[in-house]
PDB file of C-alpha atoms in Angstrom:
ATOM      1  CA  MET A 219     -74.230  74.942-113.161  1.00  0.00           C
ATOM      2  CA  CYS A 220     -75.459  75.360-116.707  1.00  0.00           C
ATOM      3  CA  PHE A 221     -77.578  72.775-118.525  1.00  0.00           C
ATOM      4  CA  SER A 222     -76.821  72.273-122.202  1.00  0.00           C
ATOM      5  CA  PRO A 223     -79.769  71.064-124.324  1.00  0.00           C
ATOM      6  CA  CYS A 224     -77.293  69.775-126.912  1.00  0.00           C
ATOM      7  CA  ALA A 225     -75.790  67.387-124.371  1.00  0.00           C
ATOM      8  CA  ALA A 226     -79.212  65.817-123.848  1.00  0.00           C
ATOM      9  CA  SER A 227     -79.911  65.404-127.559  1.00  0.00           C
ATOM     10  CA  PRO A 228     -79.718  61.950-129.165  1.00  0.00           C
ATOM     11  CA  ALA A 229     -77.165  63.095-131.773  1.00  0.00           C
ATOM     12  CA  PRO A 230     -74.013  62.307-129.739  1.00  0.00           C
ATOM     13  CA  ARG A 231     -75.312  58.878-128.813  1.00  0.00           C
ATOM     14  CA  GLY A 232     -76.453  58.011-132.340  1.00  0.00           C
ATOM     15  CA  ALA A 233     -73.225  59.063-134.028  1.00  0.00           C
ATOM     16  CA  GLY A 234     -71.108  57.136-131.552  1.00  0.00           C
ATOM     17  CA  ARG A 235     -73.209  54.003-131.559  1.00  0.00           C
ATOM     18  CA  PHE A 236     -74.311  53.442-135.119  1.00  0.00           C
ATOM     19  CA  LEU A 237     -71.578  55.004-137.226  1.00  0.00           C
ATOM     20  CA  ALA A 238     -68.321  54.800-135.332  1.00  0.00           C
ATOM     21  CA  ARG A 239     -68.429  51.343-133.738  1.00  0.00           C
ATOM     22  CA  PRO A 240     -68.340  49.370-136.993  1.00  0.00           C
ATOM     23  CA  LEU A 241     -65.645  51.717-138.286  1.00  0.00           C
ATOM     24  CA  GLY A 242     -63.561  51.088-135.169  1.00  0.00           C
ATOM     25  CA  GLY A 243     -64.020  47.348-135.532  1.00  0.00           C
ATOM     26  CA  PHE A 244     -62.957  47.343-139.184  1.00  0.00           C
ATOM     27  CA  VAL A 245     -59.929  49.583-138.681  1.00  0.00           C
ATOM     28  CA  ALA A 246     -58.709  47.926-135.481  1.00  0.00           C
ATOM     29  CA  GLY A 247     -59.313  44.452-136.906  1.00  0.00           C
ATOM     30  CA  HIS A 248     -57.247  45.215-139.981  1.00  0.00           C
ATOM     31  CA  LEU A 249     -54.460  46.940-138.054  1.00  0.00           C
ATOM     32  CA  GLY A 250     -54.592  44.260-135.343  1.00  0.00           C
ATOM     33  CA  ASP A 251     -53.850  41.603-137.935  1.00  0.00           C
ATOM     34  CA  LYS A 252     -50.939  43.643-139.289  1.00  0.00           C
ATOM     35  CA  ARG A 253     -49.397  45.143-136.129  1.00  0.00           C
ATOM     36  CA  GLY A 254     -50.671  42.989-133.296  1.00  0.00           C
ATOM     37  CA  ARG A 255     -53.904  42.808-131.350  1.00  0.00           C
ATOM     38  CA  ASN A 256     -52.388  43.792-128.028  1.00  0.00           C
ATOM     39  CA  SER A 257     -51.180  47.125-129.361  1.00  0.00           C
ATOM     40  CA  MET A 258     -54.587  47.834-130.941  1.00  0.00           C
ATOM     41  CA  LEU A 259     -56.351  47.032-127.676  1.00  0.00           C
ATOM     42  CA  VAL A 260     -54.038  49.378-125.786  1.00  0.00           C
ATOM     43  CA  LEU A 261     -54.648  52.078-128.418  1.00  0.00           C
ATOM     44  CA  ALA A 262     -58.421  51.595-128.113  1.00  0.00           C
ATOM     45  CA  LEU A 263     -58.287  51.849-124.324  1.00  0.00           C
ATOM     46  CA  THR A 264     -56.160  54.985-124.581  1.00  0.00           C
ATOM     47  CA  LEU A 265     -58.569  56.557-127.076  1.00  0.00           C
ATOM     48  CA  MET A 266     -61.508  55.779-124.804  1.00  0.00           C
ATOM     49  CA  GLY A 267     -59.769  57.274-121.789  1.00  0.00           C
ATOM     50  CA  LEU A 268     -58.739  60.444-123.601  1.00  0.00           C
ATOM     51  CA  ALA A 269     -62.165  60.991-125.153  1.00  0.00           C
ATOM     52  CA  THR A 270     -63.964  60.384-121.862  1.00  0.00           C
ATOM     53  CA  THR A 271     -61.613  62.713-120.021  1.00  0.00           C
ATOM     54  CA  GLY A 272     -62.034  65.327-122.761  1.00  0.00           C
ATOM     55  CA  ILE A 273     -65.815  65.414-122.416  1.00  0.00           C
ATOM     56  CA  GLY A 274     -65.655  66.516-118.778  1.00  0.00           C
ATOM     57  CA  PRO A 275     -64.093  69.977-119.059  1.00  0.00           C
ATOM     58  CA  LEU A 276     -65.843  71.084-122.256  1.00  0.00           C
ATOM     59  CA  PRO A 277     -66.756  74.773-122.174  1.00  0.00           C
ATOM     60  CA  THR A 278     -70.234  76.121-122.825  1.00  0.00           C
ATOM     61  CA  TYR A 279     -71.621  77.853-125.911  1.00  0.00           C
ATOM     62  CA  ASP A 280     -71.012  81.251-124.296  1.00  0.00           C
ATOM     63  CA  THR A 281     -67.297  80.494-124.067  1.00  0.00           C
ATOM     64  CA  ILE A 282     -66.422  78.948-127.427  1.00  0.00           C
ATOM     65  CA  GLY A 283     -69.496  79.481-129.568  1.00  0.00           C
ATOM     66  CA  VAL A 284     -70.410  77.067-132.352  1.00  0.00           C
ATOM     67  CA  ALA A 285     -67.695  74.573-131.409  1.00  0.00           C
ATOM     68  CA  ALA A 286     -69.529  73.802-128.140  1.00  0.00           C
ATOM     69  CA  PRO A 287     -72.122  71.458-129.691  1.00  0.00           C
ATOM     70  CA  ILE A 288     -69.609  69.963-132.138  1.00  0.00           C
ATOM     71  CA  LEU A 289     -66.962  68.903-129.611  1.00  0.00           C
ATOM     72  CA  PRO A 290     -69.116  66.477-127.580  1.00  0.00           C
ATOM     73  CA  VAL A 291     -70.327  64.796-130.754  1.00  0.00           C
ATOM     74  CA  ALA A 292     -66.754  64.458-132.024  1.00  0.00           C
ATOM     75  CA  LEU A 293     -65.589  63.007-128.715  1.00  0.00           C
ATOM     76  CA  ARG A 294     -68.530  60.573-128.670  1.00  0.00           C
ATOM     77  CA  VAL A 295     -67.530  59.422-132.156  1.00  0.00           C
ATOM     78  CA  VAL A 296     -63.992  58.805-130.851  1.00  0.00           C
ATOM     79  CA  GLN A 297     -65.523  56.810-127.981  1.00  0.00           C
ATOM     80  CA  GLY A 298     -67.560  54.804-130.476  1.00  0.00           C
ATOM     81  CA  VAL A 299     -64.479  53.989-132.540  1.00  0.00           C
ATOM     82  CA  ALA A 300     -62.698  52.890-129.372  1.00  0.00           C
ATOM     83  CA  VAL A 301     -65.589  50.641-128.282  1.00  0.00           C
ATOM     84  CA  GLY A 302     -65.756  49.072-131.728  1.00  0.00           C
ATOM     85  CA  ALA A 303     -62.037  48.372-131.576  1.00  0.00           C
ATOM     86  CA  GLN A 304     -62.195  46.995-128.033  1.00  0.00           C
ATOM     87  CA  ARG A 305     -65.109  44.645-128.584  1.00  0.00           C
ATOM     88  CA  GLY A 306     -63.601  42.463-131.272  1.00  0.00           C
ATOM     89  CA  GLY A 307     -60.063  42.677-129.955  1.00  0.00           C
ATOM     90  CA  ALA A 308     -60.964  41.717-126.402  1.00  0.00           C
ATOM     91  CA  MET A 309     -63.085  38.783-127.524  1.00  0.00           C
ATOM     92  CA  LEU A 310     -60.387  37.517-129.866  1.00  0.00           C
ATOM     93  CA  LEU A 311     -57.620  37.831-127.285  1.00  0.00           C
ATOM     94  CA  ALA A 312     -59.736  36.085-124.639  1.00  0.00           C
ATOM     95  CA  THR A 313     -60.472  33.251-127.059  1.00  0.00           C
ATOM     96  CA  GLU A 314     -56.846  32.861-128.169  1.00  0.00           C
ATOM     97  CA  TYR A 315     -55.473  32.675-124.623  1.00  0.00           C
ATOM     98  CA  ALA A 316     -58.245  30.498-123.183  1.00  0.00           C
ATOM     99  CA  PRO A 317     -57.758  26.763-122.734  1.00  0.00           C
ATOM    100  CA  GLU A 318     -58.998  24.830-125.745  1.00  0.00           C
ATOM    101  CA  VAL A 319     -61.750  23.168-123.709  1.00  0.00           C
ATOM    102  CA  SER A 320     -63.367  26.458-122.660  1.00  0.00           C
ATOM    103  CA  ALA A 321     -62.610  28.713-125.629  1.00  0.00           C
ATOM    104  CA  GLY A 322     -66.260  28.995-126.689  1.00  0.00           C
ATOM    105  CA  SER A 323     -67.584  29.922-123.266  1.00  0.00           C
ATOM    106  CA  THR A 324     -64.721  32.355-122.749  1.00  0.00           C
ATOM    107  CA  ALA A 325     -65.602  34.118-126.007  1.00  0.00           C
ATOM    108  CA  ALA A 326     -69.257  34.264-124.993  1.00  0.00           C
ATOM    109  CA  LEU A 327     -68.456  35.682-121.556  1.00  0.00           C
ATOM    110  CA  SER A 328     -66.073  38.285-122.935  1.00  0.00           C
ATOM    111  CA  ASN A 329     -68.811  39.487-125.281  1.00  0.00           C
ATOM    112  CA  SER A 330     -71.712  39.395-122.823  1.00  0.00           C
ATOM    113  CA  PRO A 331     -71.288  42.762-121.000  1.00  0.00           C
ATOM    114  CA  PHE A 332     -71.569  44.791-124.210  1.00  0.00           C
ATOM    115  CA  PRO A 333     -75.282  44.351-124.988  1.00  0.00           C
ATOM    116  CA  SER A 334     -76.171  45.440-121.461  1.00  0.00           C
ATOM    117  CA  ALA A 335     -74.133  48.635-121.940  1.00  0.00           C
ATOM    118  CA  TRP A 336     -76.134  49.695-125.018  1.00  0.00           C
TER     119      TRP A 336
END
């Protein structure tokens, strides 16, 4: 087992959290209004699954050289875009399909797990 210092650096987390999430929210919000929110939510979930699966088998620096520290950062950015797209879309879909009496609490509950995941 080989430990990669790049994997422990804050760069992958910072790029995914602070740059890509708002971008994912803007893009998915715009496309969700045009093409449908359900399809954007499915696309976001697919992106998250593919990026998460892609991080697992990444080779080391000895195998692919300079691309080794770039690939995890790129995949974390894809994860950040997917989370940004999921957050708004899931809250909006939960609010739209909730009964009118409990729409506010449904929106609050659908948004509550995200701050604890940061």
